[in-house]
PDB file of C-alpha atoms in Angstrom:
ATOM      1  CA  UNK A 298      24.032   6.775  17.861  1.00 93.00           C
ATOM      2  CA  UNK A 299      22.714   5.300  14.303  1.00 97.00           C
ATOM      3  CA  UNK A 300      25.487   6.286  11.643  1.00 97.00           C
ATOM      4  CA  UNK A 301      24.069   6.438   7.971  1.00 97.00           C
ATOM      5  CA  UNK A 302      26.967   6.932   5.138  1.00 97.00           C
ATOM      6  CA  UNK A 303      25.238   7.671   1.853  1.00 90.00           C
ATOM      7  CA  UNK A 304      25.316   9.297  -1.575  1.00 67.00           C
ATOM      8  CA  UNK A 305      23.986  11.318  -4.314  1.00 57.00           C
ATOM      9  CA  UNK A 306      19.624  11.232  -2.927  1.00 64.00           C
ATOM     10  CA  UNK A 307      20.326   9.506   0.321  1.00 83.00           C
ATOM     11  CA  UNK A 308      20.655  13.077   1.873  1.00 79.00           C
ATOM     12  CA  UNK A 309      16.917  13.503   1.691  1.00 84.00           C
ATOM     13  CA  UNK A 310      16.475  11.566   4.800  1.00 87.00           C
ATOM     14  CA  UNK A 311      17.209  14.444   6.650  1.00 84.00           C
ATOM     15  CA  UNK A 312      13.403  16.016   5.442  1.00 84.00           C
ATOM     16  CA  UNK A 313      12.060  13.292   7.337  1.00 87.00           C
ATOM     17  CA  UNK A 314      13.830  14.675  10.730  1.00 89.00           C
ATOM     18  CA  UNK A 315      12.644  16.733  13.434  1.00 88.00           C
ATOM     19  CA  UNK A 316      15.707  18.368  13.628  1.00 87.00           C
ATOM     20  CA  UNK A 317      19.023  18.716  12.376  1.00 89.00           C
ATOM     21  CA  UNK A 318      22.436  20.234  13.456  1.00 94.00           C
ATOM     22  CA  UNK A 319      25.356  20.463  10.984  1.00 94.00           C
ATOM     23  CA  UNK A 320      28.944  19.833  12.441  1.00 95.00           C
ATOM     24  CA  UNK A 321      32.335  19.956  11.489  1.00 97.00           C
ATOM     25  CA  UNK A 322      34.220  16.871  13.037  1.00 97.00           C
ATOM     26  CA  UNK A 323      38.373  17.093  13.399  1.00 98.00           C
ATOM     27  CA  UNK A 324      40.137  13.970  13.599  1.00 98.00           C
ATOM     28  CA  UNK A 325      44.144  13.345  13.089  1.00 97.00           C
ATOM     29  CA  UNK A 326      43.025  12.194   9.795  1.00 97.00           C
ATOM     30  CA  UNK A 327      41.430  15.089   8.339  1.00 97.00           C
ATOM     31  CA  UNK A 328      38.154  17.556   8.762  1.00 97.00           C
ATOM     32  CA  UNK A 329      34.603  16.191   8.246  1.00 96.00           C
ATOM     33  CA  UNK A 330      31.223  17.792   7.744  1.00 95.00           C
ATOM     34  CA  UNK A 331      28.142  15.230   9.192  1.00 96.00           C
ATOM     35  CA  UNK A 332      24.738  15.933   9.692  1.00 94.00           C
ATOM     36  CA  UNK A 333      22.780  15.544  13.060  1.00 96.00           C
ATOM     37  CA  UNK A 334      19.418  14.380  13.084  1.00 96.00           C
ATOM     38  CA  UNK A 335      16.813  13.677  15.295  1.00 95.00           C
ATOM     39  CA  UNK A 336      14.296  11.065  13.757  1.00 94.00           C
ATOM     40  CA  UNK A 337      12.033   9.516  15.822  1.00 90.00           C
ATOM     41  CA  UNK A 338      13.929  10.303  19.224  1.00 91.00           C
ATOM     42  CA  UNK A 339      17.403   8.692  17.862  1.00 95.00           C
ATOM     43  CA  UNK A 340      20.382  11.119  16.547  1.00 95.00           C
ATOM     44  CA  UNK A 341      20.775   9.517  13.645  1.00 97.00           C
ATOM     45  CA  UNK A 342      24.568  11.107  11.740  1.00 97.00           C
ATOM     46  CA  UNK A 343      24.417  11.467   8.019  1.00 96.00           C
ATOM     47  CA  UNK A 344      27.667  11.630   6.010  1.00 96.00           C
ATOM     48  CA  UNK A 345      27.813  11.971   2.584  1.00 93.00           C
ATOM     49  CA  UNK A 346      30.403   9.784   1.475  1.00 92.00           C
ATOM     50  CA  UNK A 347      31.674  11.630  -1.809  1.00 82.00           C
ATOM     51  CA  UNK A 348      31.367  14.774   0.096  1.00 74.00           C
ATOM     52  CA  UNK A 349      28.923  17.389  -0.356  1.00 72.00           C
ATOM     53  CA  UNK A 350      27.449  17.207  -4.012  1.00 65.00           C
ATOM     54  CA  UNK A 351      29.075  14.016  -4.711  1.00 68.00           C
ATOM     55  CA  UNK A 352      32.539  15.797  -5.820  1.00 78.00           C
ATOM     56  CA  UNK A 353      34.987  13.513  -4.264  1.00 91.00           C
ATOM     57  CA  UNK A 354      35.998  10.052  -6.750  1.00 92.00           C
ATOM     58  CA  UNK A 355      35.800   7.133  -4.967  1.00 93.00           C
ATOM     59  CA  UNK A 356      40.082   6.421  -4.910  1.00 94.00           C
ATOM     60  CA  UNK A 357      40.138   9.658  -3.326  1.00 94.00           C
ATOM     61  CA  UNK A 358      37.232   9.183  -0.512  1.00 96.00           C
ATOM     62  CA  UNK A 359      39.281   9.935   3.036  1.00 97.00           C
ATOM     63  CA  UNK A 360      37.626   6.560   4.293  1.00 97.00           C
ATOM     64  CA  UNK A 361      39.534   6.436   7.705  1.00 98.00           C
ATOM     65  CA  UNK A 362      38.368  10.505   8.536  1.00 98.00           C
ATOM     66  CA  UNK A 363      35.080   9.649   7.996  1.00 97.00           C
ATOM     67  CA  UNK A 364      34.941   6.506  10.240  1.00 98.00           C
ATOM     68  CA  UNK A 365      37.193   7.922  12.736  1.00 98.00           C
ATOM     69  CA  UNK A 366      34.477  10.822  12.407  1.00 98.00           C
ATOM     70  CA  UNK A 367      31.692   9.044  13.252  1.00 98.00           C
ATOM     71  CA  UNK A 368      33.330   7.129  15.964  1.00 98.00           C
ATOM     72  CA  UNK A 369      34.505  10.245  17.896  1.00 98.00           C
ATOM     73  CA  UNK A 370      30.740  11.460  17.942  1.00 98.00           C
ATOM     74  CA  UNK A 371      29.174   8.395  19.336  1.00 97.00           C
ATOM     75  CA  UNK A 372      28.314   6.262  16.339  1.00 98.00           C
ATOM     76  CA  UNK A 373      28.112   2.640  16.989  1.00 97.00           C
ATOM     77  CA  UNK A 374      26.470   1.459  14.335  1.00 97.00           C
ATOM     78  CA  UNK A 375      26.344   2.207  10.603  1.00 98.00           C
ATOM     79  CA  UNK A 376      24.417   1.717   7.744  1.00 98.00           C
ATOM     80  CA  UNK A 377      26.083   2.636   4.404  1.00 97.00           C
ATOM     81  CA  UNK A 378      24.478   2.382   1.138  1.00 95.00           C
ATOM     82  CA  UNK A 379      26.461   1.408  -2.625  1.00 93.00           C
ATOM     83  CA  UNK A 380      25.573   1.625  -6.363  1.00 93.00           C
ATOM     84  CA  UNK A 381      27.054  -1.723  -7.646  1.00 95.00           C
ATOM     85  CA  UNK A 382      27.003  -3.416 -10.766  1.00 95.00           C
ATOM     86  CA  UNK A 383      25.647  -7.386 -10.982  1.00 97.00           C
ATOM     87  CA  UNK A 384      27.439 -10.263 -11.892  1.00 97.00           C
ATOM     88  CA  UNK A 385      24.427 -12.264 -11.529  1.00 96.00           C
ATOM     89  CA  UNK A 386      22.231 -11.919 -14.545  1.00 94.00           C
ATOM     90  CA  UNK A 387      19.314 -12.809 -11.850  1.00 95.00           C
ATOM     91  CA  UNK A 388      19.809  -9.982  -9.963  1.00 96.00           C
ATOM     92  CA  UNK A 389      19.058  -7.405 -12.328  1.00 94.00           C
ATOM     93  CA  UNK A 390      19.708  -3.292 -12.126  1.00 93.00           C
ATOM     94  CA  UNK A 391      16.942  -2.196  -8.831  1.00 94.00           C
ATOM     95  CA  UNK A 392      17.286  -4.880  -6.994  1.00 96.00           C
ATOM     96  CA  UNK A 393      19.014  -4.435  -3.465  1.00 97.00           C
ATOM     97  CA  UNK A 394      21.352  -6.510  -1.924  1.00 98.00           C
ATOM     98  CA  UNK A 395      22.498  -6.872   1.665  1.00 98.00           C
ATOM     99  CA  UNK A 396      26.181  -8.526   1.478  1.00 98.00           C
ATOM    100  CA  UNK A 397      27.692 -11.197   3.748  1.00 98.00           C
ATOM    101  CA  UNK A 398      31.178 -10.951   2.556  1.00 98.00           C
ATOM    102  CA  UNK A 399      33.414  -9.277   0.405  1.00 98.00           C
ATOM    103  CA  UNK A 400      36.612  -9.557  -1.573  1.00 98.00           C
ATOM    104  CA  UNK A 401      39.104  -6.619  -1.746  1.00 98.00           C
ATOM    105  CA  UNK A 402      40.726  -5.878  -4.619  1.00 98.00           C
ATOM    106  CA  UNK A 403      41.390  -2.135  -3.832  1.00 97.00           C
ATOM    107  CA  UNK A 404      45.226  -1.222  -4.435  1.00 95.00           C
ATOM    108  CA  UNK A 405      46.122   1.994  -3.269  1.00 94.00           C
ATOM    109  CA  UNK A 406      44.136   2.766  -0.297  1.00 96.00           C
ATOM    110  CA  UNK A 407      44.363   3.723   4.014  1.00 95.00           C
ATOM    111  CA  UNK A 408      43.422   0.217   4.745  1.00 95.00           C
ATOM    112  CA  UNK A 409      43.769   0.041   8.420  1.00 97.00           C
ATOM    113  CA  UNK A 410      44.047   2.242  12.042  1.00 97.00           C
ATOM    114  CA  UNK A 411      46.637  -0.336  12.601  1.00 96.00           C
ATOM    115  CA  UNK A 412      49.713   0.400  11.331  1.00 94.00           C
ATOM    116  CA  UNK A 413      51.887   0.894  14.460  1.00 94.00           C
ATOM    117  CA  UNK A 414      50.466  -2.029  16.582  1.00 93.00           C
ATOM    118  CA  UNK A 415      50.337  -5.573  15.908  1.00 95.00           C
ATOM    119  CA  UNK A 416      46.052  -6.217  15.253  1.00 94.00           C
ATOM    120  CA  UNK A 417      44.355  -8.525  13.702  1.00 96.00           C
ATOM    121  CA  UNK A 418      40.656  -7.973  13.600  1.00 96.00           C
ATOM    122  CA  UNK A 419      38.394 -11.262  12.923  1.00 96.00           C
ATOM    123  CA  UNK A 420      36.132 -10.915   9.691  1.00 96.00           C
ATOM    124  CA  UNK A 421      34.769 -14.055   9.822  1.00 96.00           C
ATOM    125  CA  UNK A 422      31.648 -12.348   9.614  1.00 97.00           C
ATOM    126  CA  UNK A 423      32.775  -9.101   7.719  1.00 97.00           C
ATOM    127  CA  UNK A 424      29.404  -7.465   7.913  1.00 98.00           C
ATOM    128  CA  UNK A 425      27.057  -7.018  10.963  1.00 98.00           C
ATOM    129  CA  UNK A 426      24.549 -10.428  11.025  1.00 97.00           C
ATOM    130  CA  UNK A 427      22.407  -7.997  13.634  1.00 98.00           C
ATOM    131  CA  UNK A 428      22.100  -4.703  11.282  1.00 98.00           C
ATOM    132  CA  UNK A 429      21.287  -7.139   8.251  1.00 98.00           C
ATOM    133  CA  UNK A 430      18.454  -8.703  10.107  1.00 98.00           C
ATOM    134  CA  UNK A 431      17.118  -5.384  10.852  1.00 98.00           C
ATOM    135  CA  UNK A 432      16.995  -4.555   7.616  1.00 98.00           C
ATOM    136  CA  UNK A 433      15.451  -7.188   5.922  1.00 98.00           C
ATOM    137  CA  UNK A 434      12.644  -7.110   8.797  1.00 97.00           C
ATOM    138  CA  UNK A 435      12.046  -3.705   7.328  1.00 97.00           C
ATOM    139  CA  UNK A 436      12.557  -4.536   3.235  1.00 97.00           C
ATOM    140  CA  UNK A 437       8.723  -4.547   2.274  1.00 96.00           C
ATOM    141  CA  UNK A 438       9.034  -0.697   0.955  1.00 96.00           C
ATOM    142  CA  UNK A 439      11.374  -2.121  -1.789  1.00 96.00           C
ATOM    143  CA  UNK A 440       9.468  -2.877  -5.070  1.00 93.00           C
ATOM    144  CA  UNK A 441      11.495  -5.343  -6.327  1.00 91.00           C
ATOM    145  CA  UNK A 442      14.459  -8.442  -5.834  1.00 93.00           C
ATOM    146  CA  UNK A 443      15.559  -8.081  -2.185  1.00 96.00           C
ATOM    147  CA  UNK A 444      19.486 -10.764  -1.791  1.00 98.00           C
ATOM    148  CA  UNK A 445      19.997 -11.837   1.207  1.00 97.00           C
ATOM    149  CA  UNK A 446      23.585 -12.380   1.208  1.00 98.00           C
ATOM    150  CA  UNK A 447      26.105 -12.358  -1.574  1.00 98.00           C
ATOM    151  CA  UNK A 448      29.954 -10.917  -2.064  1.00 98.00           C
ATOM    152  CA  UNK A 449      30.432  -7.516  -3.127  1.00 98.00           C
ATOM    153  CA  UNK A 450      33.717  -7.013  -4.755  1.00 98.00           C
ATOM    154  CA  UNK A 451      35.557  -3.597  -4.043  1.00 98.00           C
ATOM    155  CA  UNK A 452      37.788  -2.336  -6.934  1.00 98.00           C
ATOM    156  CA  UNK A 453      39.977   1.063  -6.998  1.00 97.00           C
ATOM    157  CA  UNK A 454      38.069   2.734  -9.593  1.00 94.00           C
ATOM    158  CA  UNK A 455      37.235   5.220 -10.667  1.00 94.00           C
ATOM    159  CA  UNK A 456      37.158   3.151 -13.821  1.00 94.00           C
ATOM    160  CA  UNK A 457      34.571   0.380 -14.382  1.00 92.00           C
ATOM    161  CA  UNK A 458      36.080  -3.191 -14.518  1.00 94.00           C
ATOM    162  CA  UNK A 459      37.088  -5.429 -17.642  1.00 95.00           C
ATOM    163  CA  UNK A 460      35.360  -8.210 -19.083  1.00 95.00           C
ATOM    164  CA  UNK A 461      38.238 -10.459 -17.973  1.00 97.00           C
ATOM    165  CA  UNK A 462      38.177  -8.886 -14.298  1.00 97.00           C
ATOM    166  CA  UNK A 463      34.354  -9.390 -13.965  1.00 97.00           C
ATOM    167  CA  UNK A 464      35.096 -13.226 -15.317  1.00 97.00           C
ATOM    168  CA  UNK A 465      37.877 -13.311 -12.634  1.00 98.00           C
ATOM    169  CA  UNK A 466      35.218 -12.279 -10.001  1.00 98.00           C
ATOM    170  CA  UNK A 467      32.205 -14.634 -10.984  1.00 97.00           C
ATOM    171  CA  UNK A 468      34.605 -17.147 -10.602  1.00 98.00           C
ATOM    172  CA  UNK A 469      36.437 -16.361  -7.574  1.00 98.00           C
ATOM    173  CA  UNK A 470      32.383 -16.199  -6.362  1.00 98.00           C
ATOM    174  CA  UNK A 471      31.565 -12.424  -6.673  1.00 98.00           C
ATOM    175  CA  UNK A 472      27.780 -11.646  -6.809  1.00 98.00           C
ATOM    176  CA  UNK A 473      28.262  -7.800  -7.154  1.00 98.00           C
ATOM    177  CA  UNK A 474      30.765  -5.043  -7.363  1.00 97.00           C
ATOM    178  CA  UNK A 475      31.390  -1.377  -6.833  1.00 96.00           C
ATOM    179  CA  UNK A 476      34.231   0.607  -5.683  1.00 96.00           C
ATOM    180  CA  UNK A 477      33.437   1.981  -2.025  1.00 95.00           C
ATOM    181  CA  UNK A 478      33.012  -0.573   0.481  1.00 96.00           C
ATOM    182  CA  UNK A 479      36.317  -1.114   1.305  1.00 98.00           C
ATOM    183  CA  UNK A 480      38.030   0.042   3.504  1.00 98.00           C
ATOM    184  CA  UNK A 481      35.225   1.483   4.963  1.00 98.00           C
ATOM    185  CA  UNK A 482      33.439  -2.165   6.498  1.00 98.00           C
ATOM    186  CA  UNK A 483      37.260  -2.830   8.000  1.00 98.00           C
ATOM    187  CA  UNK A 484      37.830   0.463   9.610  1.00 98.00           C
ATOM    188  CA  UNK A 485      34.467   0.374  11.214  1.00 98.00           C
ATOM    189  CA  UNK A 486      35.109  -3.016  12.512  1.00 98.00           C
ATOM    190  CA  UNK A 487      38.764  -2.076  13.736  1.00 98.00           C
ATOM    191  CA  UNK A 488      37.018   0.573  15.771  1.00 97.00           C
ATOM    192  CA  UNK A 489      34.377  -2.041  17.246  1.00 97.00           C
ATOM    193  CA  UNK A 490      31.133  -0.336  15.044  1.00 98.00           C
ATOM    194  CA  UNK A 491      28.473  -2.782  13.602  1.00 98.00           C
ATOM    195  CA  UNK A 492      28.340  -1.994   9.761  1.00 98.00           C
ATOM    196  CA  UNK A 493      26.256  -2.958   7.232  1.00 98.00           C
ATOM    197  CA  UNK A 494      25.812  -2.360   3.149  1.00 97.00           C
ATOM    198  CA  UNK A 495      23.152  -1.823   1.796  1.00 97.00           C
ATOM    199  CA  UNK A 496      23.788  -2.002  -2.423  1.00 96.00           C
ATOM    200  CA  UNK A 497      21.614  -1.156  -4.954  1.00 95.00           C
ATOM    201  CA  UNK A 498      22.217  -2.904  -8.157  1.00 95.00           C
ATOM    202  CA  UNK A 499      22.563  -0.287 -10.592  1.00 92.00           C
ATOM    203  CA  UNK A 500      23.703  -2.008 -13.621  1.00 92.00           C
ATOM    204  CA  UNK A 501      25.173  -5.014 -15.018  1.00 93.00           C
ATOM    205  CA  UNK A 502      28.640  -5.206 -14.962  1.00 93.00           C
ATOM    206  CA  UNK A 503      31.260  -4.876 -17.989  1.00 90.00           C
ATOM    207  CA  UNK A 504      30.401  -7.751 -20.530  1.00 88.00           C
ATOM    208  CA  UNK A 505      27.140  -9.094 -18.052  1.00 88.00           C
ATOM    209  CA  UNK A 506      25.069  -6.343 -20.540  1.00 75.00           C
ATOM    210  CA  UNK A 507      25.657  -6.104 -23.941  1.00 74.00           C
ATOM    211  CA  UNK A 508      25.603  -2.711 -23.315  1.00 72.00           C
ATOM    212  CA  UNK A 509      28.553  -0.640 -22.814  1.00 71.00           C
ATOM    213  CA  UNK A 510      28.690   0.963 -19.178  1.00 67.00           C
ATOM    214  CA  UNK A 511      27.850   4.727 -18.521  1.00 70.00           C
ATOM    215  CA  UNK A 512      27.580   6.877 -15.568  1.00 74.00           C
ATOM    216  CA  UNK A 513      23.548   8.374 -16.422  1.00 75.00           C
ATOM    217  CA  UNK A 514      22.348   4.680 -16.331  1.00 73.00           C
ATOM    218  CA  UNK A 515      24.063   4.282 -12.915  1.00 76.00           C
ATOM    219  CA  UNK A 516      22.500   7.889 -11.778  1.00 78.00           C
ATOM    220  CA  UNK A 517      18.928   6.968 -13.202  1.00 85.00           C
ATOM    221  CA  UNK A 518      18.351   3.587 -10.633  1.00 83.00           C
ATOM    222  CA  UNK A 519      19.908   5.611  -7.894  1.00 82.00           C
ATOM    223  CA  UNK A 520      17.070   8.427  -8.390  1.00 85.00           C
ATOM    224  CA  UNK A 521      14.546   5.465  -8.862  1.00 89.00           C
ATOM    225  CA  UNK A 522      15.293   4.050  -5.910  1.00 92.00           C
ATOM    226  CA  UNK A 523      15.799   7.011  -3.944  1.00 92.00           C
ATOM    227  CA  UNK A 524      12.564   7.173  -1.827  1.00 93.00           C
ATOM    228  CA  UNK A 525      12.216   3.508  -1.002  1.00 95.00           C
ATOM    229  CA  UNK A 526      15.674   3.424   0.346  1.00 94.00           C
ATOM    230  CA  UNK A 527      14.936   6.506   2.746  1.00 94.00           C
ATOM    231  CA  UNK A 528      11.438   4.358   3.804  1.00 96.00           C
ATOM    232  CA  UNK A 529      13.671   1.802   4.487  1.00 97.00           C
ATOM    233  CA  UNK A 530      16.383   3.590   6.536  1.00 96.00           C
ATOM    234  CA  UNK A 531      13.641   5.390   7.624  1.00 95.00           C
ATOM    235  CA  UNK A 532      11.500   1.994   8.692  1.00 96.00           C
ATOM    236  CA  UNK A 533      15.120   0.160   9.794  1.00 97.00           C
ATOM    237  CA  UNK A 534      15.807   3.424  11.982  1.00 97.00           C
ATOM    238  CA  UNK A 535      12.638   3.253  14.003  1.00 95.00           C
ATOM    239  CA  UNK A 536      13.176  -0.401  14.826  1.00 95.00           C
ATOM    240  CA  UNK A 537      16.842  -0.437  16.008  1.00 96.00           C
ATOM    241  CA  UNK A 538      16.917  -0.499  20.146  1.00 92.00           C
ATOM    242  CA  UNK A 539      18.759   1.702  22.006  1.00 87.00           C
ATOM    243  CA  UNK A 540      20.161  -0.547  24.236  1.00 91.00           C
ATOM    244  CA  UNK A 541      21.893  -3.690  22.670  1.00 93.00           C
ATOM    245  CA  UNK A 542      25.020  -5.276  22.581  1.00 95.00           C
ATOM    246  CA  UNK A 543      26.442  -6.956  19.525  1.00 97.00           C
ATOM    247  CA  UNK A 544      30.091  -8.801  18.629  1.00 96.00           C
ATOM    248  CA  UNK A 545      31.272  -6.327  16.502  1.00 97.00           C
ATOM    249  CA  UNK A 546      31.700  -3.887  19.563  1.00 97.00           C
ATOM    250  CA  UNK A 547      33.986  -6.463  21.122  1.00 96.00           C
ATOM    251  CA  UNK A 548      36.557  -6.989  17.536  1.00 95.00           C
ATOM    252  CA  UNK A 549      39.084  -5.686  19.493  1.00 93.00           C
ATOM    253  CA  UNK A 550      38.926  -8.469  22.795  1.00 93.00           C
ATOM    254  CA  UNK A 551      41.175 -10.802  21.158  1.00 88.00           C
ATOM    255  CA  UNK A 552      43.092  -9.044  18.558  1.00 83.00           C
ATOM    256  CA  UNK A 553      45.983  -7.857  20.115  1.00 81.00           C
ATOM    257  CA  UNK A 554      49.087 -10.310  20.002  1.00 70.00           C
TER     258      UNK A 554
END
């Protein structure tokens, strides 16, 4: 099953479905509400990140219900999209990017399934190599800069970063940065799911713009965007086989000491 874990305008995939089943999802880490769709013979899961009409702040997201969630239903592989800011004054607010690796510099968050057993889960290649590939194959809906590759940096939020952080990150190699990819890419691996992010640059970051930051600037590219990024889940969803096999469904062969 094809996991998709979106917000605010991602939701409107499910018009494009044949069908589609709401469900509430118990785990040991709390209740979750996912949609079940059928879109071109694949169940395809939507889950709405900030819960239902965006309410929930990103420090307060239940990250390991949601993958746990997923997981219990079936989902092996997932495909979450992000509103980031740039650090790159080349990769301007509209432009997507597909990241390769990430820094965490989230402070108070669930970061792991595995706090009672001794794991440790390779991220040598923190997000799936297969799912990007997919995507990209798929990218010619997006009007506009297309990154292959870059590091998102994950911050606590709900605040938007300092100038000094956002120096901090351009130099420590950061190419974008938002506040919910982590832990969700870790959790997913930890429970052997291929993940990918999909990040739309919304706006430079702090001190990148002269501009002050504000949330309707943010909320603007995400409703501009909006319908190519359901073409290309839509497109990427169509394409994705059945049957594979990929690493990231084996993190867990050599992890345990």
């Amino acid at each position: 099953m094809i996991g998709i874990i979106g917000g605010s305008g991602v939701e409107e995939i499910s018009e494009l479905a044949d069908s589609i089943e709401k469900k509430i999802v118990d785990t040991e880490y709390g209740s979750v509400e996912v949609s079940l769709l059928i879109i071109e013979d694949k169940t395809v899961a939507f889950l709405p990140r900030h819960s239902a009409g965006h309410t929930c702040p990103p420090h307060k997201i239940n990250f390991k219900a949601n993958i746990m969630a997923l997981k219990e239903i079936g989902v092996s592989q997932i495909m979450a999209t992000n509103a980031v800011g740039s650090l790159d004054i080349d990769v301007g607010p509209g432009s997507i990017v597909l990241p390769d690796d990430f820094l965490d510099f989230t402070v108070n968050r669930e970061r792991t399934f595995y706090d009672d057993e001794v794991i440790h889960i390779d991220m040598s290649e923190p997000f799936c190599n297969r799912l990007r590939g997919a995507i990209l194959a798929n990218s010619d809906c997006i009007d506009g800069n297309v990154v292959d590759g870059g590091t998102i940096v994950c911050t606590e939020g709900p605040r938007f970063e300092t100038p000094a952080e956002i120096k901090m990150f351009g130099i420590l190699g950061g190419k974008i940065v938002g506040m919910t990819t982590l832990p969700e890419a870790v959790l997913a691996r930890e429970k052997g799911m291929c993940y990918v992010s999909i990040a739309v640059v919304s706006n430079y970051s702090t001190s990148i713009s002269k501009d002050k930051l504000g949330v309707e600037e943010v909320y603007e590219i995400m409703s501009a965007k909006k319908d190519e990024l359901i073409d290309l889940l839509f497109n990427t969803i169509k394409e994705l086989p059945i049957d594979y096999d990929c690493e990231c469904h084996h993190s867990l062969d050599d992890a345990r000491m």
